[in-house]
Coordinates of N, CA and C in Angstrom, one line a residue:
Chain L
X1 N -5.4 32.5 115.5 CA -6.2 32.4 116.8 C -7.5 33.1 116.5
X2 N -8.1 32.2 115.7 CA -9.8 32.9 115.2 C -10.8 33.1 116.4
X3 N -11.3 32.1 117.2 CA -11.9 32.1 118.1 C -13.3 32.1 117.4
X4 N -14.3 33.2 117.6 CA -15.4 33.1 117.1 C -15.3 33.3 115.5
X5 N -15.9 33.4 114.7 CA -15.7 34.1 113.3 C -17.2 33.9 113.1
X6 N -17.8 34.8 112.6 CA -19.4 35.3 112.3 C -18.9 35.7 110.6
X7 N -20.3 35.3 110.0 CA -20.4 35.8 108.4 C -21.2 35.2 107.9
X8 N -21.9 36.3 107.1 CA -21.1 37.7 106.8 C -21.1 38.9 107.9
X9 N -20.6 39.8 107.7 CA -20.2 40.9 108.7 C -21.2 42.0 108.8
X10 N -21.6 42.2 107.2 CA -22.9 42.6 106.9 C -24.1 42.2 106.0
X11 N -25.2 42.6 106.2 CA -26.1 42.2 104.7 C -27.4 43.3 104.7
X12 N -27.8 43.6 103.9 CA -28.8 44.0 103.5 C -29.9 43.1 103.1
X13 N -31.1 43.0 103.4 CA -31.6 41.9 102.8 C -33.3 42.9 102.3
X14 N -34.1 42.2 101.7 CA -35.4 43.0 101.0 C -36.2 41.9 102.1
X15 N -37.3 42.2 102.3 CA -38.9 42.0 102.9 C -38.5 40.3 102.4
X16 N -38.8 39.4 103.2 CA -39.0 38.2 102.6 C -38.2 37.4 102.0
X17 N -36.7 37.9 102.0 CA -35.8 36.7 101.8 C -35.4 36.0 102.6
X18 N -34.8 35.0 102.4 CA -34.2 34.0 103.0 C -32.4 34.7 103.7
X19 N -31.9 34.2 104.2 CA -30.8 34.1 104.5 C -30.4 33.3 105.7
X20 N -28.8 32.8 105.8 CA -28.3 31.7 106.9 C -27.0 32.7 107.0
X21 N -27.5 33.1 108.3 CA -25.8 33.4 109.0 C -25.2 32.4 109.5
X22 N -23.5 32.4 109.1 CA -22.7 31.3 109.6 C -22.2 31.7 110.6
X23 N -21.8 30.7 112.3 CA -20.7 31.2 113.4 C -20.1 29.8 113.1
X24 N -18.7 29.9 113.4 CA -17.5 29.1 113.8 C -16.6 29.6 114.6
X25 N -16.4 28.1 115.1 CA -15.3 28.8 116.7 C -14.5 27.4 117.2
X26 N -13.4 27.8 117.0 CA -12.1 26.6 116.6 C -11.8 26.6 118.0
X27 N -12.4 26.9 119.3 CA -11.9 26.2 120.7 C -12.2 25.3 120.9
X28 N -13.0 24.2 120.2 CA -13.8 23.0 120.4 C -15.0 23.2 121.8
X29 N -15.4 23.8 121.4 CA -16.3 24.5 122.4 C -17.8 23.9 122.5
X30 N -18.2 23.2 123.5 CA -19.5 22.5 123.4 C -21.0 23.3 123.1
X31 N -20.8 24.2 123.8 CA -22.5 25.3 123.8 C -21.9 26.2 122.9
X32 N -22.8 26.5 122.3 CA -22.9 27.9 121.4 C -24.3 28.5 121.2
X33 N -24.2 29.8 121.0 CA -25.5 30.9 121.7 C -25.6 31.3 120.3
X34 N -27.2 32.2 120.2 CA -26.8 33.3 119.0 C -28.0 33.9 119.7
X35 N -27.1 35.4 119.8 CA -28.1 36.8 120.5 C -28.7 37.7 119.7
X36 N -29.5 38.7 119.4 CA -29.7 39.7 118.8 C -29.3 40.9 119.7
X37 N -28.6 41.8 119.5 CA -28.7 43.2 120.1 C -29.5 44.6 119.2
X38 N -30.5 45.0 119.8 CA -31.4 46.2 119.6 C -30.8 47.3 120.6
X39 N -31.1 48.2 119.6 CA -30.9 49.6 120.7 C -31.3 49.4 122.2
X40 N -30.8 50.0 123.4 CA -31.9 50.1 124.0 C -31.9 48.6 125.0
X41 N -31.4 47.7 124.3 CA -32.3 46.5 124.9 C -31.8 45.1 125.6
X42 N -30.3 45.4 125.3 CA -28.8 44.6 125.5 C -29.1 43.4 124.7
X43 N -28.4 42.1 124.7 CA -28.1 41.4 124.2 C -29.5 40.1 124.4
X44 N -30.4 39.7 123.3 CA -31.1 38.8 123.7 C -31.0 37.4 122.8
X45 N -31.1 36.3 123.4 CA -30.7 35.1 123.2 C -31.9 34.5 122.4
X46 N -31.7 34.3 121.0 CA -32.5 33.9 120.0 C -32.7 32.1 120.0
X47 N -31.5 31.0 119.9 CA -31.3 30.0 120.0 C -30.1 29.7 120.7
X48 N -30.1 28.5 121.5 CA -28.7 27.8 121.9 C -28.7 26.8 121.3
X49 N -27.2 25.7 121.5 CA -26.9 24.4 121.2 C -26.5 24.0 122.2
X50 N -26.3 23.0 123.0 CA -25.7 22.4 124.2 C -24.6 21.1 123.0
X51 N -24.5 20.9 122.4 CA -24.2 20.0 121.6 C -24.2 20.0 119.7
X52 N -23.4 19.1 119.2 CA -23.5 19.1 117.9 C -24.9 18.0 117.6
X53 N -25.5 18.2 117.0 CA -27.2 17.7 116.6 C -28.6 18.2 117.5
X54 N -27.8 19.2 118.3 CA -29.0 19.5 120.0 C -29.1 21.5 119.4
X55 N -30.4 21.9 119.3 CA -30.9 22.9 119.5 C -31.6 23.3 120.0
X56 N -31.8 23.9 120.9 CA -33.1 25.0 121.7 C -33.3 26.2 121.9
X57 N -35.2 26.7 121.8 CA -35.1 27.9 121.7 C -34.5 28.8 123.2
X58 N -34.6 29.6 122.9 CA -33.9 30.5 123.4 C -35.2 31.8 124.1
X59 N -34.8 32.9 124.4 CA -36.2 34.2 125.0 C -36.6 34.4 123.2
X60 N -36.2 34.8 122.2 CA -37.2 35.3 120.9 C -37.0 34.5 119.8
X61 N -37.3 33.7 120.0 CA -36.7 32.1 118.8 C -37.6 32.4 117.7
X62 N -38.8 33.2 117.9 CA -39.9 33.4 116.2 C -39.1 33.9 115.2
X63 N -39.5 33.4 114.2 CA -38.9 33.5 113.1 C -37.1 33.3 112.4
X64 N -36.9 32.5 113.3 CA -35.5 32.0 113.2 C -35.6 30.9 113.2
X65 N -34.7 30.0 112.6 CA -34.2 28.6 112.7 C -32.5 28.1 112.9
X66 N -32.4 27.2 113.6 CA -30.9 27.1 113.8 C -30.5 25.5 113.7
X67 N -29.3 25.3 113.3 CA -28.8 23.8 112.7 C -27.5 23.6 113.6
X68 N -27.1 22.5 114.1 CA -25.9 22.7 114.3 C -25.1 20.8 114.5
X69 N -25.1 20.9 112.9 CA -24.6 19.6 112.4 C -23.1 19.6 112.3
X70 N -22.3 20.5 112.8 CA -20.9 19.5 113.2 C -20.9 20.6 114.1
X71 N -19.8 20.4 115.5 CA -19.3 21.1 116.4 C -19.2 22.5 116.5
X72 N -18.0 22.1 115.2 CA -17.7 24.2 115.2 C -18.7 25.1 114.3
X73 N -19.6 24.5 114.1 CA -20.3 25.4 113.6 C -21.9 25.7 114.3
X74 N -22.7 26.6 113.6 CA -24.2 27.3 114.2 C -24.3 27.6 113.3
X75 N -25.6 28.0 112.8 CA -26.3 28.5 111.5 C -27.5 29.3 112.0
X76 N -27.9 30.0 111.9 CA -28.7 30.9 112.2 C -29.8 31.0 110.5
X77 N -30.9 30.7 111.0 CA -31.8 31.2 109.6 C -33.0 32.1 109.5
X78 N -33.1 33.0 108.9 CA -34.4 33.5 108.7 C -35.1 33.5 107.4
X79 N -35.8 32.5 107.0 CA -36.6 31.6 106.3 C -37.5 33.2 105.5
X80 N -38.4 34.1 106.0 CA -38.4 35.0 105.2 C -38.5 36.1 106.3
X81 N -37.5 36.8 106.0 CA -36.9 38.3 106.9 C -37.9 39.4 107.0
X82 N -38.1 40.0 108.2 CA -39.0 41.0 108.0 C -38.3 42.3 108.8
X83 N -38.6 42.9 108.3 CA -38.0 44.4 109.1 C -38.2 44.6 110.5
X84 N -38.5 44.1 111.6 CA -38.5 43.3 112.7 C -37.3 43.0 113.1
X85 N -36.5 42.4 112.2 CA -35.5 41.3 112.5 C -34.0 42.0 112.2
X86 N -34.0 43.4 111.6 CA -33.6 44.6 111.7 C -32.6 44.8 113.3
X87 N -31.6 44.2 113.0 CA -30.6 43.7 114.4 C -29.3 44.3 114.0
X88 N -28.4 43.5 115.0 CA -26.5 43.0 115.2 C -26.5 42.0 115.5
X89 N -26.2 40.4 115.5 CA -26.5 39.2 115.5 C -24.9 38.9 115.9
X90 N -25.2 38.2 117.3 CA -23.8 37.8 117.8 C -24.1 35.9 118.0
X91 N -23.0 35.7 117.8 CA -22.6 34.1 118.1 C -21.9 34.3 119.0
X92 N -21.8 33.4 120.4 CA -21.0 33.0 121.0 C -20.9 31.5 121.4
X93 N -20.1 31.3 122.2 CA -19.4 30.1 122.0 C -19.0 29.5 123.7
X94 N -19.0 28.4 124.6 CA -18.5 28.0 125.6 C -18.4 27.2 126.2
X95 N -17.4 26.8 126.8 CA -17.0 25.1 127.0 C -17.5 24.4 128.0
X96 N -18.7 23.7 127.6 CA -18.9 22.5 128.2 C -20.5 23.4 129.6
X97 N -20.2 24.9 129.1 CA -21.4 25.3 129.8 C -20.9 25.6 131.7
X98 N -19.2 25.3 132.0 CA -19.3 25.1 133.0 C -19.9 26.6 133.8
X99 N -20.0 26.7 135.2 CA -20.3 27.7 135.9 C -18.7 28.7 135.5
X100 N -19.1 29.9 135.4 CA -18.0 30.5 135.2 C -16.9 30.7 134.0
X101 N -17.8 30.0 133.3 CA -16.8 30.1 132.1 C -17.0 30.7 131.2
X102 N -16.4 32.4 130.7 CA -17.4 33.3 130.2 C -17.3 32.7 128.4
X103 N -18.8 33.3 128.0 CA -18.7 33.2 126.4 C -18.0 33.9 125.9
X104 N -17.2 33.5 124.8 CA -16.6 33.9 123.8 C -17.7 34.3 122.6
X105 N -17.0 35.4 122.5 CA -18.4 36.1 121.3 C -17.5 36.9 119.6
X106 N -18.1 36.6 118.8 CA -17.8 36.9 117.1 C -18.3 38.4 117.1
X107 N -17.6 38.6 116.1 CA -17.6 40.3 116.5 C -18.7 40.8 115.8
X108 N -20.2 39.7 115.2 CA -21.1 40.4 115.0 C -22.0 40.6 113.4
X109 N -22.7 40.2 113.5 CA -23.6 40.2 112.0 C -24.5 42.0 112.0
X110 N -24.5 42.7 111.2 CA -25.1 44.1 110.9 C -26.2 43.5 109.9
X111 N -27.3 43.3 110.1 CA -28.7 42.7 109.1 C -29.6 44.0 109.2
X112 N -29.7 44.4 108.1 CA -30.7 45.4 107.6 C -31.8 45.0 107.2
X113 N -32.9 44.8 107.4 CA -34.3 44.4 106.4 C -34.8 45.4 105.9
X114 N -35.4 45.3 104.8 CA -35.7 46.9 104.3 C -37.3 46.7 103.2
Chain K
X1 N -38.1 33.5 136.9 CA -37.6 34.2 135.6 C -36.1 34.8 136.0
X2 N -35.4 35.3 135.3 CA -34.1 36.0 135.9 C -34.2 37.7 135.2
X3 N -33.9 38.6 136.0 CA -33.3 40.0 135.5 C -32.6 40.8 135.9
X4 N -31.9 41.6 135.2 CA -30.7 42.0 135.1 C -31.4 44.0 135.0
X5 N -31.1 44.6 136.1 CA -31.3 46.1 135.8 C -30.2 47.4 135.7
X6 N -29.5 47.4 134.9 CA -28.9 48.8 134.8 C -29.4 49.8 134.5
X7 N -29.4 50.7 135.7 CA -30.0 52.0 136.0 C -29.5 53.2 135.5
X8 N -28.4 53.1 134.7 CA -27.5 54.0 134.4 C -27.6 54.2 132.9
X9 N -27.9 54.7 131.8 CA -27.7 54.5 130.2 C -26.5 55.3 130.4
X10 N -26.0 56.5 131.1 CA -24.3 57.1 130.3 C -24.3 57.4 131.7
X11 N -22.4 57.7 131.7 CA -22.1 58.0 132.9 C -21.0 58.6 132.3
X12 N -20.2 59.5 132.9 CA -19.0 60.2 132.4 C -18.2 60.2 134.0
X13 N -17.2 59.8 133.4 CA -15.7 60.1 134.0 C -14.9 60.7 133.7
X14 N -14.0 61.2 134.7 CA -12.4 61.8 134.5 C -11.6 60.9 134.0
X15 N -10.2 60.9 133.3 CA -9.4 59.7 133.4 C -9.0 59.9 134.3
X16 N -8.3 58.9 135.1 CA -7.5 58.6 135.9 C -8.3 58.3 137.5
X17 N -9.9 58.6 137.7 CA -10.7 58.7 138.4 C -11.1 56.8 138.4
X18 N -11.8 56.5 139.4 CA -12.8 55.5 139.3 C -14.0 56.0 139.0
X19 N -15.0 55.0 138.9 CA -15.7 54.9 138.8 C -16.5 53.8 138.7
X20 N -17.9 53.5 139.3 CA -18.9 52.3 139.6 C -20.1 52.5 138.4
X21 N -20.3 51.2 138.2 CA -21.2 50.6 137.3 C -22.4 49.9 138.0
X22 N -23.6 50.4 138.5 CA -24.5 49.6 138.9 C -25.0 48.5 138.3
X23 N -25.2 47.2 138.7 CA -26.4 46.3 138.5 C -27.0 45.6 139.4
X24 N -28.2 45.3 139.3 CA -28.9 44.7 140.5 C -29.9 43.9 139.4
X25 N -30.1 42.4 140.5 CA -30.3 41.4 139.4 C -31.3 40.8 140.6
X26 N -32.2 39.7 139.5 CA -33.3 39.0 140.8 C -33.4 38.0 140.2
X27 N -33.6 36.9 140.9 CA -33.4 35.1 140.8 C -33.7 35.4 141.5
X28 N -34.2 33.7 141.7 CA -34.7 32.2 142.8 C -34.0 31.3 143.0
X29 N -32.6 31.6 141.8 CA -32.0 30.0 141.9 C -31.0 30.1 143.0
X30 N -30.8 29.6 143.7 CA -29.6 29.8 144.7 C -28.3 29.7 144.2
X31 N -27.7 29.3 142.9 CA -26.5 29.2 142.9 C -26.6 29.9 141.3
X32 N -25.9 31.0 141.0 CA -25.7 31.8 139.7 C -24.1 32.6 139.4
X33 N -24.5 32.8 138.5 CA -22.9 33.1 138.1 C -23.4 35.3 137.6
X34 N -22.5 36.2 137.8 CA -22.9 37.2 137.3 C -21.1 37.8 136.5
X35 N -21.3 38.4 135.5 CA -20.1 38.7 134.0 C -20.8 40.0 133.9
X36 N -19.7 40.8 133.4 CA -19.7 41.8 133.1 C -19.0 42.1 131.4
X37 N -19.2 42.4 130.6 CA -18.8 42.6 129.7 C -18.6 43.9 128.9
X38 N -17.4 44.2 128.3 CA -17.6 45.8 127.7 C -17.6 45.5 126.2
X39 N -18.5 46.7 125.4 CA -18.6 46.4 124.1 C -17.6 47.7 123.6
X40 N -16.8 48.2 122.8 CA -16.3 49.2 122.9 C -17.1 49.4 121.3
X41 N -16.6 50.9 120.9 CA -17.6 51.2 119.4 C -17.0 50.3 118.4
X42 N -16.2 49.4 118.4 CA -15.6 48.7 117.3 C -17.5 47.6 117.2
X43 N -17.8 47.4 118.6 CA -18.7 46.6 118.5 C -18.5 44.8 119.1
X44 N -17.4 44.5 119.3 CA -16.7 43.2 119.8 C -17.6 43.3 121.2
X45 N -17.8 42.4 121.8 CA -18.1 42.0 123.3 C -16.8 41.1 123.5
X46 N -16.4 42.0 125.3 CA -15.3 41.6 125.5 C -15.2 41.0 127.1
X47 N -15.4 40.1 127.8 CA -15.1 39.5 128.9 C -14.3 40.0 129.8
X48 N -14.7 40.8 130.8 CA -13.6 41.2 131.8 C -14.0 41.0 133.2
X49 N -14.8 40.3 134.0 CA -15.0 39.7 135.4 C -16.1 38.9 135.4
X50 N -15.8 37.7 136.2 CA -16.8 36.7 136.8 C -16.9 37.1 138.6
X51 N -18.2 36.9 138.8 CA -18.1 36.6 140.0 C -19.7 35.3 140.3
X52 N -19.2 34.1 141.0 CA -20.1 33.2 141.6 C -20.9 33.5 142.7
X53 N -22.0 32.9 142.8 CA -23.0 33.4 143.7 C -22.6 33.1 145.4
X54 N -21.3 31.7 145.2 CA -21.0 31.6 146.1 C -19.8 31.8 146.5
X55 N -18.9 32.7 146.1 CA -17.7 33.0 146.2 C -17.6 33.7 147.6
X56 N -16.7 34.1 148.1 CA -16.4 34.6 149.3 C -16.5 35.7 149.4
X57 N -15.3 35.8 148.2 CA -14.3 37.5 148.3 C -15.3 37.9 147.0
X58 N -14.8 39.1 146.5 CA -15.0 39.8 145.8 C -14.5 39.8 144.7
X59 N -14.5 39.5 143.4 CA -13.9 39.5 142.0 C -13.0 40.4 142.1
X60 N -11.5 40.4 141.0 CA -10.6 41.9 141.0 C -10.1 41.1 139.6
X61 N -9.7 41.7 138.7 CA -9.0 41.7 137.7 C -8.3 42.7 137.3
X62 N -7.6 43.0 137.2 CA -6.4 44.1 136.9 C -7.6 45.2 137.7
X63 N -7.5 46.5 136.6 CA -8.3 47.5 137.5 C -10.0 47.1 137.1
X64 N -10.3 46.0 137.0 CA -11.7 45.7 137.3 C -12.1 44.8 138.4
X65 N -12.8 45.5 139.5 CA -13.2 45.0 140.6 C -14.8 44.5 140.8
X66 N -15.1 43.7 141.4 CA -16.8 43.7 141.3 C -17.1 43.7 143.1
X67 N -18.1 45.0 143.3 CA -18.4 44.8 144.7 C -19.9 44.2 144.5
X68 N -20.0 42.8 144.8 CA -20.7 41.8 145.2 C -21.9 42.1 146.3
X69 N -22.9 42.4 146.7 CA -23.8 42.3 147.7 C -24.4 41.4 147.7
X70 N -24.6 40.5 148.4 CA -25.6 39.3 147.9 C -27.1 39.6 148.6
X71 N -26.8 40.5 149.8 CA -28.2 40.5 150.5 C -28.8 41.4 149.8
X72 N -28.5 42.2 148.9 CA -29.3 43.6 148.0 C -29.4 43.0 146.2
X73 N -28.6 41.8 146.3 CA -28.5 41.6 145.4 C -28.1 42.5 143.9
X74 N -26.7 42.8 144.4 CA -26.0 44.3 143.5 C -25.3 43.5 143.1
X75 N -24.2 43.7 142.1 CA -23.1 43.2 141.7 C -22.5 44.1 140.8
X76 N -21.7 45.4 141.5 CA -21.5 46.8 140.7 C -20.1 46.5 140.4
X77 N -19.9 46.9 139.5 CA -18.2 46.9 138.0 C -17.8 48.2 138.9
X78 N -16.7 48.4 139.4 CA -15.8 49.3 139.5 C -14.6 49.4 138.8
X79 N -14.4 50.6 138.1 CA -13.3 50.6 137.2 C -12.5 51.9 137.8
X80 N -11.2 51.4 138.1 CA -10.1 52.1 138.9 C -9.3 52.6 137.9
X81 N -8.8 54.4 137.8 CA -8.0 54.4 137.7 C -8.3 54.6 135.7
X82 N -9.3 55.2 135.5 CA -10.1 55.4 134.4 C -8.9 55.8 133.2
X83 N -9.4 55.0 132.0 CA -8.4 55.2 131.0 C -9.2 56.3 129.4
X84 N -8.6 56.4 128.9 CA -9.7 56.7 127.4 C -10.3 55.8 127.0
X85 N -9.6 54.9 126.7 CA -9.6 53.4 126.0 C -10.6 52.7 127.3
X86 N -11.2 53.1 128.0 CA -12.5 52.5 128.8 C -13.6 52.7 128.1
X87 N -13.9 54.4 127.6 CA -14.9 54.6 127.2 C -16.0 53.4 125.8
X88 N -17.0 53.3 126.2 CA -17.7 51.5 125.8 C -18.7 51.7 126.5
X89 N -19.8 50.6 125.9 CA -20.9 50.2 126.6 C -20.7 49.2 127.4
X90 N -20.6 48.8 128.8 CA -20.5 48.1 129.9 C -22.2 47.3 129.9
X91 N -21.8 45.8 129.8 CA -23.1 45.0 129.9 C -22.8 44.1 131.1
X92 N -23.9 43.8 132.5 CA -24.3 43.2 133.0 C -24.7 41.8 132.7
X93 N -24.5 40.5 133.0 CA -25.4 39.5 132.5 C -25.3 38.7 133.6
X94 N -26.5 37.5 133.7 CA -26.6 36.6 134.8 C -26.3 35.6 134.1
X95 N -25.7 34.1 134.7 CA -26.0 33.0 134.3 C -26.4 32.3 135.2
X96 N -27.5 31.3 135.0 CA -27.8 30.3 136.1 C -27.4 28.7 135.4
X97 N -26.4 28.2 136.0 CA -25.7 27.3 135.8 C -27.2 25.8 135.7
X98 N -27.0 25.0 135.2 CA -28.0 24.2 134.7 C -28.8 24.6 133.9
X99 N -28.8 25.5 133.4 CA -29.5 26.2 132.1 C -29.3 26.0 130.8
X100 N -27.9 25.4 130.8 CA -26.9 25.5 129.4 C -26.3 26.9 129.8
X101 N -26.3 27.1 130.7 CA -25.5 28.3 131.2 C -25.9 29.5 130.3
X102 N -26.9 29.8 129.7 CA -27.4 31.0 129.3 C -27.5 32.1 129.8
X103 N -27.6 33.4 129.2 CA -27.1 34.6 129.9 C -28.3 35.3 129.8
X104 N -28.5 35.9 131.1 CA -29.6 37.1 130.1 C -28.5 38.7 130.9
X105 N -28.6 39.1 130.1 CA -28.1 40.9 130.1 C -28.8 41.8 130.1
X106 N -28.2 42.9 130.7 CA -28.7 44.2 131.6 C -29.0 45.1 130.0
X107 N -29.8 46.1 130.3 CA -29.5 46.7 129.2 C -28.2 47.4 128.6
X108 N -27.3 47.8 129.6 CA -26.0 48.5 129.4 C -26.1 49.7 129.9
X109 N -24.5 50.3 130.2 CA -24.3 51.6 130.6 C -23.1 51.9 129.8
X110 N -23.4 53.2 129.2 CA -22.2 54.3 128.1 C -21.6 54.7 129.2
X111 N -20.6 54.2 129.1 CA -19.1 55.1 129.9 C -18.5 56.0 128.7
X112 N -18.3 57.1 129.2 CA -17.6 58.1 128.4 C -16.4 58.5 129.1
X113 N -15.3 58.3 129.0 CA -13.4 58.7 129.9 C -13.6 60.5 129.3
X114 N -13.3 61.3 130.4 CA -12.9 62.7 129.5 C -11.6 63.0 130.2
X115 N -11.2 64.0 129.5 CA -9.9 64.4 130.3 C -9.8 65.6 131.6

């Protein structure tokens, strides 16, 4: 009973690398989210998907990119990382967007830029 | 725009006490959805009440209750009956339905359970 699964769980990354966090989530779930949490600042919504091939940004979409070529997955990218980007990165997941239907969320990406 | 205000960063309780969780939120859209979510230190976000903009009654799920105001536009988390296992960051979020149902969230309130 996976539900969300986020990974990696953690990473370290240096000034300017690349990296792709992966979310998957086996409820067959239409929308899927990805937030950043900062101290201080609760949960903010980086990119959504309403669909498999459909991406839009979200409140702080700079410097991120997101793919979401089959269903159960999301990809989250940051093309070159800056200490900025110094987060907890959650995926969530929800069916069909209805009213009321709370997100399901992965327990979370720990990204250090350094 | 939509926002979500928790006025509270820590609050401490007794166990076995209630205790209320403010949020107060501001929209234009007439029809929205407000969640409450607890993150405990593991760090998971965990789903424990909906309430619709046009519901009647008042949300209740086991001992989580939501008292709803619509004309002050409140929507406070009451937690009855205070456990250890409460103590967590408590998040507020709105959704406005036609959006792709996107959330925006409160900053949060630290519940701390003491004995």
């Amino acid at each position: 009973n996976a539900g969300v699964t986020q990974t990696p769980k953690f990473r370290v990354l240096k000034t300017g690398q690349s990296m792709t966090l992966l979310c998957a989530q086996d409820m067959n779930h239409e929308y899927m989210y990805w937030y950043r949490q900062d101290p201080g600042m609760g949960l903010r919504l980086i990119h959504y998907s309403v669909g498999e091939g459909t991406t839009a940004k979200g409140e702080v979409p700079d410097g991120y990119n997101v793919s979401r070529l089959k269903k159960q997955n999301f990809l989250l990218g940051l093309e070159s990382a800056a200490p900025s980007q110094t987060s907890v990165y959650f995926c969530a997941s929800s069916y069909l967007g209805q009213p009321g239907q709370p997100q399901h969320f992965g327990d979370g990406t720990r990204l250090s830029i350094l | 725009a939509q926002k979500i205000t928790q006025t509270q960063p820590g609050m401490f309780v007794q166990e076995k006490e209630a205790v209320t969780l403010d949020c107060t939120y501001d929209t234009s859209d007439p029809s929205y959805g407000l969640f409450w979510y607890k993150q405990p230190s593991s760090g998971e976000m965990i789903f424990l009440i909906y309430q619709g903009s046009y519901d009647q009654q008042n949300a209740t799920e086991g001992r989580y209750s939501l008292n709803f105001q619509k004309a002050r536009k409140s929507a406070n988390l009451v937690i009855s009956a205070s456990q250890l296992g409460d103590s967590a960051m408590y998040f507020c979020a709105m959704e406005s339905p036609g959006t792709a149902s996107k959330l925006t969230f409160g900053t949060g309130t630290r519940l701390q359970v003491t004995l």
